[in-house]
């Protein structure tokens, strides 16, 4: 089915481990985004990408790495997980940056760092 | 930089009550304005949008009017239902591609039967 999928849905990891969260979209949207959702902070932008091989930092990029070798995939890597990175992570995509283009979100990955 | 301010939640109402969730923003130029809704355990989904001043977006009984003079985009519904219980996010879409797409902190809505 067309859409945007995130995996895994739930992940528990230990402090210091490397973790990669996957995001895949089937629409060939140019723009992709990673947000984290925390109580009291709402949604905060981590990284975004305007096209394959083009990425840029958001509001809270420290401790995260992204890549976009293919249009449809936008993985997010926590190089050395910390407890402060316990959160729900959402991937989103958009076909353009035009005035009329909403973001389409995946169902999220709930990450717990112990 | 751009910013969004939403009213603090949670908001608790009885079924059939009138709902208003306030949203004001600061942005360069005149962005498009969106409301998203997040149901439990799901990602955000578009609820409605307005792309220019005085436009009214509407969907599922919800409405919001783009007020340029007050930089606001308040969400309203005349008669809420239990199924409207969710978290609502206001999000301006900047005209400048160098500006980041940011969201309000979200307003949690509880509707009591």
Short mmCIF file of N, CA, C and O in Angstrom, two decimals, chain A residues 28-66:
data_model
loop_
_atom_site.label_atom_id
_atom_site.label_comp_id
_atom_site.label_asym_id
_atom_site.label_seq_id
_atom_site.Cartn_x
_atom_site.Cartn_y
_atom_site.Cartn_z
N UNK A 28 7.24 8.99 -3.60
CA UNK A 28 8.32 9.73 -4.27
C UNK A 28 8.30 11.22 -3.91
O UNK A 28 8.64 12.07 -4.74
N UNK A 29 7.87 11.51 -2.69
CA UNK A 29 7.90 12.89 -2.22
C UNK A 29 9.34 13.38 -2.11
O UNK A 29 10.23 12.66 -1.68
N UNK A 30 9.53 14.66 -2.47
CA UNK A 30 10.87 15.24 -2.42
C UNK A 30 11.33 15.48 -0.98
O UNK A 30 12.46 15.22 -0.62
N UNK A 31 10.43 16.03 -0.17
CA UNK A 31 10.80 16.45 1.17
C UNK A 31 10.50 15.37 2.20
O UNK A 31 9.43 14.75 2.18
N UNK A 32 11.44 15.18 3.12
CA UNK A 32 11.22 14.27 4.24
C UNK A 32 11.75 14.92 5.51
O UNK A 32 12.68 15.74 5.46
N UNK A 33 11.14 14.54 6.62
CA UNK A 33 11.41 15.21 7.89
C UNK A 33 11.46 14.18 9.02
O UNK A 33 10.78 13.16 8.98
N UNK A 34 12.23 14.50 10.04
CA UNK A 34 12.20 13.76 11.29
C UNK A 34 11.87 14.72 12.42
O UNK A 34 12.51 15.78 12.58
N UNK A 35 10.86 14.34 13.21
CA UNK A 35 10.47 15.09 14.39
C UNK A 35 10.52 14.16 15.59
O UNK A 35 10.34 12.96 15.48
N UNK A 36 10.73 14.76 16.76
CA UNK A 36 10.54 14.02 18.00
C UNK A 36 9.44 14.69 18.80
O UNK A 36 9.26 15.92 18.74
N UNK A 37 8.67 13.86 19.49
CA UNK A 37 7.53 14.37 20.25
C UNK A 37 7.73 14.06 21.72
O UNK A 37 7.85 12.89 22.10
N UNK A 38 7.75 15.08 22.54
CA UNK A 38 7.93 14.94 23.97
C UNK A 38 6.90 15.79 24.70
O UNK A 38 6.56 16.89 24.26
N UNK A 39 6.44 15.28 25.84
CA UNK A 39 5.49 16.03 26.66
C UNK A 39 6.08 17.38 27.02
O UNK A 39 7.23 17.48 27.44
N UNK A 40 5.29 18.41 26.83
CA UNK A 40 5.74 19.74 27.18
C UNK A 40 6.51 20.46 26.09
O UNK A 40 6.72 21.67 26.18
N UNK A 41 6.93 19.69 25.08
CA UNK A 41 7.69 20.31 23.98
C UNK A 41 6.97 20.19 22.64
O UNK A 41 7.35 20.83 21.67
N UNK A 42 5.97 19.37 22.58
CA UNK A 42 5.29 19.18 21.31
C UNK A 42 6.20 18.48 20.32
O UNK A 42 6.99 17.60 20.67
N UNK A 43 6.12 18.89 19.08
CA UNK A 43 6.94 18.33 18.01
C UNK A 43 8.14 19.24 17.76
O UNK A 43 7.97 20.43 17.55
N UNK A 44 9.30 18.65 17.72
CA UNK A 44 10.51 19.41 17.40
C UNK A 44 11.22 18.78 16.22
O UNK A 44 11.43 17.57 16.19
N UNK A 45 11.65 19.62 15.29
CA UNK A 45 12.28 19.16 14.07
C UNK A 45 13.73 18.78 14.33
O UNK A 45 14.50 19.59 14.86
N UNK A 46 14.11 17.58 13.92
CA UNK A 46 15.48 17.10 14.12
C UNK A 46 16.32 17.36 12.87
O UNK A 46 17.35 18.03 12.90
N UNK A 47 15.87 16.81 11.75
CA UNK A 47 16.53 16.98 10.46
C UNK A 47 15.46 16.96 9.38
O UNK A 47 14.38 16.40 9.57
N UNK A 48 15.81 17.52 8.24
CA UNK A 48 14.93 17.39 7.09
C UNK A 48 15.77 17.28 5.83
O UNK A 48 16.99 17.53 5.85
N UNK A 49 15.09 16.90 4.76
CA UNK A 49 15.78 16.67 3.49
C UNK A 49 14.89 17.17 2.36
O UNK A 49 13.71 16.84 2.31
N UNK A 50 15.49 17.94 1.46
CA UNK A 50 14.73 18.48 0.34
C UNK A 50 14.76 17.55 -0.88
O UNK A 50 13.93 17.70 -1.78
N UNK A 51 15.71 16.63 -0.89
CA UNK A 51 15.84 15.69 -2.01
C UNK A 51 16.93 14.69 -1.64
O UNK A 51 17.60 14.84 -0.61
N UNK A 52 17.09 13.69 -2.46
CA UNK A 52 18.16 12.72 -2.21
C UNK A 52 19.50 13.45 -2.13
O UNK A 52 19.76 14.37 -2.90
N UNK A 53 20.29 13.07 -1.15
CA UNK A 53 21.63 13.62 -0.91
C UNK A 53 21.64 15.06 -0.43
O UNK A 53 22.70 15.68 -0.38
N UNK A 54 20.47 15.59 -0.06
CA UNK A 54 20.40 16.94 0.50
C UNK A 54 19.71 16.87 1.85
O UNK A 54 18.53 16.52 1.94
N UNK A 55 20.45 17.19 2.90
CA UNK A 55 19.87 17.18 4.25
C UNK A 55 20.26 18.46 4.97
O UNK A 55 21.24 19.11 4.63
N UNK A 56 19.46 18.80 5.98
CA UNK A 56 19.75 20.02 6.74
C UNK A 56 19.25 19.85 8.17
O UNK A 56 18.33 19.07 8.43
N UNK A 57 19.89 20.60 9.06
CA UNK A 57 19.56 20.50 10.48
C UNK A 57 18.26 21.21 10.80
O UNK A 57 17.92 22.24 10.20
N UNK A 58 17.57 20.66 11.80
CA UNK A 58 16.38 21.30 12.33
C UNK A 58 16.69 22.00 13.63
O UNK A 58 17.79 22.52 13.83
N UNK A 59 15.72 21.96 14.55
CA UNK A 59 15.89 22.64 15.83
C UNK A 59 16.78 21.90 16.81
O UNK A 59 17.49 22.51 17.61
N UNK A 60 16.74 20.55 16.77
CA UNK A 60 17.43 19.75 17.78
C UNK A 60 18.24 18.62 17.13
O UNK A 60 17.99 17.44 17.35
N UNK A 61 19.27 18.93 16.33
CA UNK A 61 19.99 17.89 15.59
C UNK A 61 21.08 17.15 16.36
O UNK A 61 21.55 16.09 15.91
N UNK A 62 21.50 17.68 17.51
CA UNK A 62 22.66 17.12 18.20
C UNK A 62 22.39 15.69 18.64
O UNK A 62 21.39 15.38 19.26
N UNK A 63 23.35 14.81 18.32
CA UNK A 63 23.24 13.41 18.70
C UNK A 63 22.59 12.54 17.64
O UNK A 63 22.46 11.33 17.83
N UNK A 64 22.18 13.14 16.54
CA UNK A 64 21.49 12.42 15.47
C UNK A 64 22.26 12.57 14.15
O UNK A 64 22.91 13.58 13.91
N UNK A 65 22.11 11.55 13.31
CA UNK A 65 22.70 11.58 11.97
C UNK A 65 21.64 11.08 11.00
O UNK A 65 20.90 10.14 11.31
N UNK A 66 21.55 11.69 9.83
CA UNK A 66 20.62 11.23 8.79
C UNK A 66 21.37 11.04 7.48
O UNK A 66 22.46 11.57 7.29
#
